[in-house]
Amino acid sequence: MKAMVYRGPYKVRVEEKDIPKIEHPNDAIVRVTRAAICGSDLHLYHGMMPDTRVGSTFGHEFIGVVHEVGPSVQNLSVGDRVMVPFNIYCGTCYFCQKGLYSNCHNVNPNATAVGGIYGYSHTSGGYDGGQAEYVRVPLADVGPSIIPDWLHEEDALMMTDALATGYFGAQLGDIVEGDTVVVFGAGPVGLFAARSAWLMGAGRVVVVDHLDYRLQKAREFAFAETINFTEVNDVVVELKKQTDWLGADVVIDAVGAEADGNLLQHITAAKFKLQGGSPIALNWGIDAVRKGGTVSVMGAYGPLFSAVKFGDAMNKGLTIRTNQAPAKRQWPRLLEHIQAGRLSPRDIITHRIPLEHIAEGYHLFSAKLDDCVKTVITTD
Ligand SMILES: NC(=O)c1ccc[n+]([C@@H]2O[C@H](COP(=O)([O-])OP(=O)(O)OC[C@H]3O[C@@H](n4cnc5c(N)ncnc54)[C@H](O)[C@@H]3O)[C@@H](O)[C@H]2O)c1
Ligand SMILES: [Zn+2]
Ligand SMILES: [Zn+2]
């Protein structure tokens, strides 16, 4: 089969690999029909994620058709169209029982923090991902769901991560009716978080980024006010000015460890690896939220020390909430919103690229070329 293969930072290509085999009775093999590239894949692509092994296949957003099932699989049959959440989890451990699917205790021998994630380095279990023609889906009775007939395949694909994560980011904000919600980052996760904030009762939604074409998307898709942080002297002061000098009720960080906007942070993180990443968006969030407010962190950060303004967070009495999204937990509500016509997730997709040309897809998305917001990988 053809699969995307990592060959080192900024080097990915398509190679021939064996079709994965059933390794455990509850495995399924899924023939991938659509996959996507996530902002999280860029951290791997840029060589920022520890233990990203050469030869591995990325891809944690994918849908497909069940090709083979192990002998204990009961919920799926060959031929079923399935959407697969980006988390691999057992569904029965202490954490899964609390709904913390992304923190499953049984699927990742290398870490006590994150559980299993498809195609997301050996720090997330070392599983191969779905940017390929076939993928092994462990614990097939737990993660995947059959795609309802009425659901557009690209909407199903968005449910596997970006949409569920944006929605989860808004949920963790504990938005109260009328709240002012500021979202840092107008990528797929930020756009979905901003749109979700309205569904949860926000009174105002402001999106911050430095890419004008993405801010335009934030206005059109998420009905948000926007600020280009390069066009104001100080984005925190600007946000304070726009919120009666109190600050936002809720901030959502949809940027993560590769934030732009502060050269010193960038150099110490990206160049000298002195920090696990540049926490500039997170620090702006801590500064821009009001005292007693909530900062929801969806942006991904490495485990190492970063110069986060934790003292300010403490002294302002902030609530900081974060996790890798337990994607499937959001599905029931998201399906309702999509079916009722309140949400059309596929509207954020800008590029559809065949698997053979995935290297170009990574390059476009990483360098933010050709107004790229979200890239779908096709296999037929
Ligand atoms: N928690 C989870 O479960 C989860 C799931 C998916 C993605 N993520 C993470 O969410 C983040 C966003 O993902 P994405 O797919 O939207 O990625 P993306 O790269 O498309 O979007 C990030 C956006 O942030 C903008 N940005 C950079 N610096 C900024 C700053 N200082 N202030 C405001 N905006 C800034 C960029 O211009 C870009 O538009 C990534 O870190 C990704 O790893 C987390
Ligand atoms: Zn992702
Ligand atoms: Zn578990």
XYZ file of C-alpha atoms and ligand atoms in Angstrom:
426
model
C 0.000 0.000 0.000
C 0.975 3.630 -0.301
C 1.659 5.487 2.922
C 3.036 8.818 3.988
C 6.432 8.257 5.609
C 8.475 10.605 7.814
C 12.108 10.899 6.733
C 13.232 13.697 9.079
C 12.265 17.317 9.759
C 10.486 18.896 6.770
C 10.888 15.640 4.818
C 7.898 13.466 4.185
C 7.181 11.300 1.168
C 4.975 8.500 -0.044
C 6.434 4.988 0.090
C 5.235 1.422 -0.318
C 4.541 -0.347 2.979
C 2.915 -3.653 3.836
C -0.818 -3.505 4.481
C -1.118 -3.694 8.290
C -2.218 -6.986 9.810
C -4.541 -7.866 12.650
C -2.235 -8.056 15.693
C -4.842 -8.423 18.413
C -8.335 -9.973 18.395
C -9.983 -6.567 18.784
C -8.122 -4.905 15.907
C -9.707 -3.811 12.663
C -7.953 -2.887 9.458
C -9.545 0.155 7.839
C -9.143 1.161 4.202
C -8.732 4.904 4.458
C -10.928 6.961 2.142
C -10.170 10.430 3.492
C -7.505 11.716 5.874
C -6.500 15.213 6.925
C -3.395 17.044 8.037
C -3.682 18.590 11.499
C -1.774 21.468 13.068
C -0.447 18.812 15.437
C 1.153 16.993 12.492
C 3.145 20.150 11.860
C 4.857 19.800 15.255
C 6.049 16.362 14.092
C 6.906 17.624 10.614
C 9.009 20.411 12.128
C 10.913 17.929 14.275
C 9.569 19.464 17.505
C 8.096 16.282 18.976
C 10.453 13.920 20.800
C 10.819 10.340 19.561
C 9.313 10.891 16.133
C 10.898 7.964 14.354
C 12.018 7.935 10.760
C 9.826 5.549 8.796
C 6.667 6.241 10.777
C 3.371 7.188 9.158
C 1.466 10.195 10.525
C -2.239 10.889 10.377
C -4.739 10.934 13.235
C -7.694 12.352 11.318
C -9.188 9.771 8.980
C -12.321 7.956 7.924
C -12.626 4.800 5.873
C -14.199 1.440 5.215
C -13.657 -1.609 7.417
C -11.470 -4.023 5.448
C -10.868 -6.780 8.015
C -11.847 -7.408 11.636
C -10.225 -9.436 14.390
C -12.128 -12.392 15.903
C -13.413 -10.497 18.970
C -14.743 -7.427 17.161
C -18.509 -7.186 17.652
C -19.514 -3.647 16.753
C -18.056 -3.459 13.226
C -18.326 -5.563 10.089
C -16.332 -5.605 6.883
C -17.706 -2.904 4.585
C -18.877 -0.519 7.327
C -18.039 3.149 6.749
C -16.382 4.382 9.921
C -15.053 7.548 11.486
C -12.221 6.971 13.912
C -11.459 9.392 16.764
C -7.822 10.418 16.949
C -7.413 8.852 20.389
C -6.704 5.165 20.869
C -8.221 4.055 24.179
C -9.487 1.000 25.987
C -12.803 2.359 27.265
C -12.565 0.482 30.558
C -9.610 1.749 32.618
C -9.950 4.198 35.522
C -9.445 7.188 33.204
C -11.624 5.999 30.327
C -14.446 5.423 32.792
C -14.230 9.096 33.694
C -14.467 10.028 30.012
C -10.763 10.899 29.886
C -10.261 8.878 26.714
C -7.179 10.855 25.759
C -5.542 9.797 29.036
C -6.196 6.059 28.730
C -3.862 4.060 30.937
C -3.658 0.944 28.784
C -2.507 2.031 25.352
C 0.780 3.833 25.754
C 3.613 2.158 27.615
C 5.914 5.158 27.205
C 4.109 7.866 29.106
C 1.928 8.454 32.089
C 0.331 11.584 30.616
C -1.114 11.192 27.149
C -2.726 7.962 25.992
C -2.514 6.621 22.438
C -2.774 8.764 19.313
C -2.556 7.476 15.727
C 0.614 8.514 13.937
C 1.821 10.752 16.697
C 5.326 9.559 17.615
C 6.389 6.992 20.173
C 5.525 9.449 22.942
C 1.891 8.724 22.007
C 2.271 4.970 21.748
C 4.123 4.571 18.439
C 1.030 3.657 16.401
C 1.109 4.215 12.651
C -1.442 6.726 11.397
C -4.027 7.047 8.681
C -2.265 9.109 6.017
C -2.061 5.836 4.128
C -4.266 3.501 2.148
C -4.800 1.241 5.161
C -4.437 1.623 8.912
C -4.631 -0.723 11.868
C -7.310 0.379 14.325
C -6.715 -1.198 17.741
C -9.609 -1.654 20.192
C -11.972 -1.445 17.256
C -15.082 -1.924 19.396
C -14.290 1.229 21.366
C -13.144 4.135 19.186
C -14.728 3.982 15.723
C -18.368 4.712 14.967
C -20.325 3.891 11.844
C -20.877 7.067 9.831
C -24.588 7.876 9.685
C -25.909 7.835 6.112
C -26.964 11.474 6.232
C -23.530 12.735 7.321
C -21.239 14.135 4.611
C -17.926 12.281 4.560
C -15.913 15.483 4.995
C -18.017 16.484 8.008
C -17.340 13.039 9.465
C -13.630 13.582 8.864
C -13.699 16.910 10.726
C -15.320 15.139 13.704
C -12.295 12.885 14.188
C -10.228 15.749 15.609
C -10.344 19.434 14.595
C -14.075 19.958 15.128
C -14.275 17.851 18.287
C -11.204 19.641 19.644
C -12.526 23.133 18.912
C -15.830 22.233 20.537
C -14.052 20.716 23.530
C -11.949 23.885 23.825
C -15.122 25.935 24.113
C -16.603 23.437 26.581
C -13.551 23.709 28.833
C -14.033 27.482 28.815
C -17.235 26.985 30.851
C -18.838 29.762 28.840
C -21.710 31.514 30.580
C -24.390 33.306 28.553
C -23.117 36.654 27.339
C -19.432 35.941 27.955
C -16.721 37.555 25.883
C -14.588 34.760 24.433
C -11.178 35.430 22.880
C -9.662 32.716 20.702
C -5.947 32.808 19.880
C -5.267 31.090 16.556
C -7.467 31.031 13.453
C -6.442 27.571 12.284
C -9.014 24.776 12.095
C -9.089 24.290 15.870
C -9.478 28.023 16.581
C -12.167 28.443 13.922
C -14.182 25.549 15.330
C -13.662 26.784 18.898
C -14.904 30.253 17.947
C -17.938 28.871 16.159
C -18.678 26.536 19.073
C -18.472 29.410 21.562
C -21.646 30.868 20.026
C -23.410 27.511 20.385
C -22.598 27.677 24.102
C -24.014 31.153 24.642
C -21.108 33.543 24.105
C -22.089 37.176 23.747
C -18.976 38.168 21.865
C -16.265 36.205 20.098
C -12.912 37.722 19.119
C -10.285 35.783 17.141
C -6.586 36.754 17.121
C -4.041 35.671 14.489
C -1.555 37.318 12.134
C -2.706 35.742 8.884
C -5.305 37.965 7.266
C -6.791 35.235 5.094
C -7.462 33.143 8.188
C -8.941 36.103 10.048
C -11.286 36.579 7.109
C -12.329 32.948 7.549
C -12.907 33.682 11.249
C -15.282 36.499 10.299
C -17.124 34.467 7.663
C -17.192 31.008 9.202
C -17.177 31.853 12.910
C -18.927 35.261 12.783
C -16.135 36.603 14.986
C -14.548 40.004 15.448
C -10.873 39.763 14.580
C -7.534 41.276 15.549
C -4.328 40.897 13.554
C -1.712 40.987 16.312
C 0.909 42.455 13.990
C -1.302 45.468 13.321
C -1.613 46.561 16.946
C 1.127 47.727 19.285
C 0.293 45.292 22.014
C -2.427 42.725 21.536
C -3.047 42.379 25.277
C -3.595 46.115 25.695
C -5.847 46.098 22.623
C -7.950 43.259 24.058
C -8.164 45.039 27.427
C -9.266 48.219 25.670
C -12.010 46.283 23.910
C -13.260 44.709 27.163
C -13.728 47.770 29.420
C -10.172 47.250 30.673
C -11.275 44.154 32.556
C -10.249 41.421 30.142
C -12.112 38.597 28.442
C -14.213 36.153 30.449
C -12.774 33.188 28.594
C -9.649 32.721 26.500
C -9.036 29.710 24.278
C -5.454 28.991 23.168
C -5.670 27.287 19.771
C -2.054 27.999 18.864
C 0.268 25.838 20.948
C 4.006 25.580 21.256
C 4.983 26.968 17.861
C 3.475 30.410 18.359
C 4.812 33.431 16.524
C 4.864 36.914 17.961
C 7.909 36.947 20.223
C 11.386 36.509 18.770
C 13.105 35.663 22.059
C 10.590 32.929 22.849
C 10.891 31.618 19.311
C 14.699 31.448 19.380
C 14.925 29.866 22.823
C 12.346 27.273 21.843
C 12.764 26.446 18.167
C 16.458 27.123 17.711
C 18.135 26.330 21.008
C 15.503 23.929 22.394
C 15.805 25.605 25.787
C 12.070 25.377 26.247
C 9.447 22.846 25.195
C 7.990 25.506 22.924
C 7.149 29.185 22.678
C 4.238 29.796 25.048
C 3.557 33.313 23.772
C -0.104 32.741 22.887
C -0.664 31.130 26.281
C 0.999 34.078 28.020
C -1.100 36.537 26.023
C -4.126 34.541 27.101
C -3.157 34.672 30.776
C -2.690 38.451 30.432
C -5.821 39.098 28.371
C -8.324 37.142 30.456
C -9.998 38.931 33.374
C -9.260 38.076 36.989
C -11.090 34.888 37.913
C -11.504 33.991 34.227
C -10.829 30.725 32.446
C -8.057 29.860 30.012
C -8.766 26.770 27.942
C -5.631 25.415 26.315
C -6.140 23.317 23.177
C -2.790 24.224 21.608
C -0.280 21.414 22.039
C 2.758 21.840 24.295
C 5.716 19.567 24.873
C 6.377 18.256 28.354
C 9.505 20.340 28.994
C 9.661 23.546 30.958
C 8.444 26.642 29.150
C 8.414 30.217 30.456
C 4.694 30.354 31.196
C 3.397 33.214 33.349
C 2.153 30.878 35.985
C 2.561 33.395 38.791
C 0.187 35.765 37.051
C -2.281 32.942 36.489
C -2.092 32.142 40.208
C -2.453 35.688 41.421
C -5.355 36.407 39.049
C -7.225 33.388 40.324
C -7.491 31.852 36.879
C -8.862 28.482 36.008
C -6.642 26.769 33.460
C -8.186 23.769 31.741
C -6.531 21.642 29.104
C -6.140 18.191 27.581
C -5.869 16.370 24.334
C -9.519 16.278 23.325
C -11.386 13.041 24.041
C -12.860 13.368 20.548
C -15.673 10.839 20.707
C -17.162 12.452 23.824
C -18.219 15.437 21.717
C -19.802 13.413 18.910
C -23.416 13.154 20.140
C -23.798 16.934 20.503
C -21.878 17.657 17.307
C -24.073 15.286 15.311
C -27.126 17.133 16.622
C -25.694 20.502 15.608
C -24.734 19.288 12.132
C -28.020 17.529 11.512
C -29.940 20.610 12.623
C -27.956 22.707 10.153
C -26.284 24.822 12.813
C -22.816 23.756 11.727
C -21.211 22.854 8.399
C -17.697 21.768 9.389
C -16.482 21.057 5.857
C -16.740 24.767 5.048
C -13.240 25.281 6.471
C -11.609 22.832 4.018
C -9.508 24.671 1.453
C -7.444 21.911 -0.189
C -8.019 18.357 -1.379
C -4.800 16.582 -2.334
C -4.167 12.970 -3.435
C -2.028 10.891 -1.070
C 0.729 10.717 -3.729
C 1.198 14.478 -3.358
C 1.036 14.646 0.419
C 4.488 16.271 0.651
C 3.058 19.260 -1.160
C 0.111 19.223 1.249
C 2.466 19.437 4.230
C 4.467 22.204 2.641
C 1.391 24.314 1.809
C -0.107 23.903 5.264
C 3.157 24.426 7.126
C 4.156 27.544 5.186
C 0.540 28.787 5.121
C 0.654 29.159 1.340
C -2.229 29.443 -1.106
C -4.590 30.536 1.710
C -4.443 27.035 3.160
C -6.628 26.411 6.209
C -7.376 22.678 6.114
C -6.099 20.001 3.771
C -7.890 16.769 3.056
C -5.930 13.810 1.668
C -7.766 11.647 -0.819
C -6.947 8.033 -1.639
C -9.085 7.375 -4.704
N -5.752 19.432 22.370
C -6.002 18.680 21.303
O -6.629 17.643 21.388
C -5.559 19.141 19.956
C -6.141 18.604 18.815
C -5.815 19.148 17.565
C -4.875 20.152 17.494
N -4.297 20.605 18.642
C -3.344 21.710 18.627
O -4.060 22.902 18.398
C -3.189 23.855 17.767
C -3.882 24.422 16.537
O -4.134 23.417 15.582
P -4.558 23.829 14.099
O -4.789 22.588 13.332
O -5.637 24.839 14.153
O -3.151 24.462 13.627
P -2.717 25.658 12.655
O -1.236 25.615 12.614
O -3.461 25.578 11.369
O -3.206 26.987 13.401
C -2.468 27.704 14.321
C -2.754 29.182 14.084
O -2.160 29.968 15.120
C -1.688 31.176 14.537
N -0.735 31.805 15.451
C 0.617 31.631 15.558
N 1.097 32.361 16.581
C 0.038 33.023 17.132
C -0.092 33.906 18.233
N 0.959 34.264 18.985
N -1.336 34.384 18.516
C -2.428 34.014 17.767
N -2.351 33.165 16.719
C -1.131 32.664 16.421
C -1.115 30.713 13.223
O -0.956 31.790 12.313
C -2.176 29.706 12.764
O -3.190 30.314 12.004
C -1.891 23.102 17.474
O -0.973 23.326 18.528
C -2.322 21.654 17.529
O -1.243 20.806 17.880
C -4.620 20.119 19.851
Zn -4.845 16.769 15.575
Zn -8.480 3.297 29.032
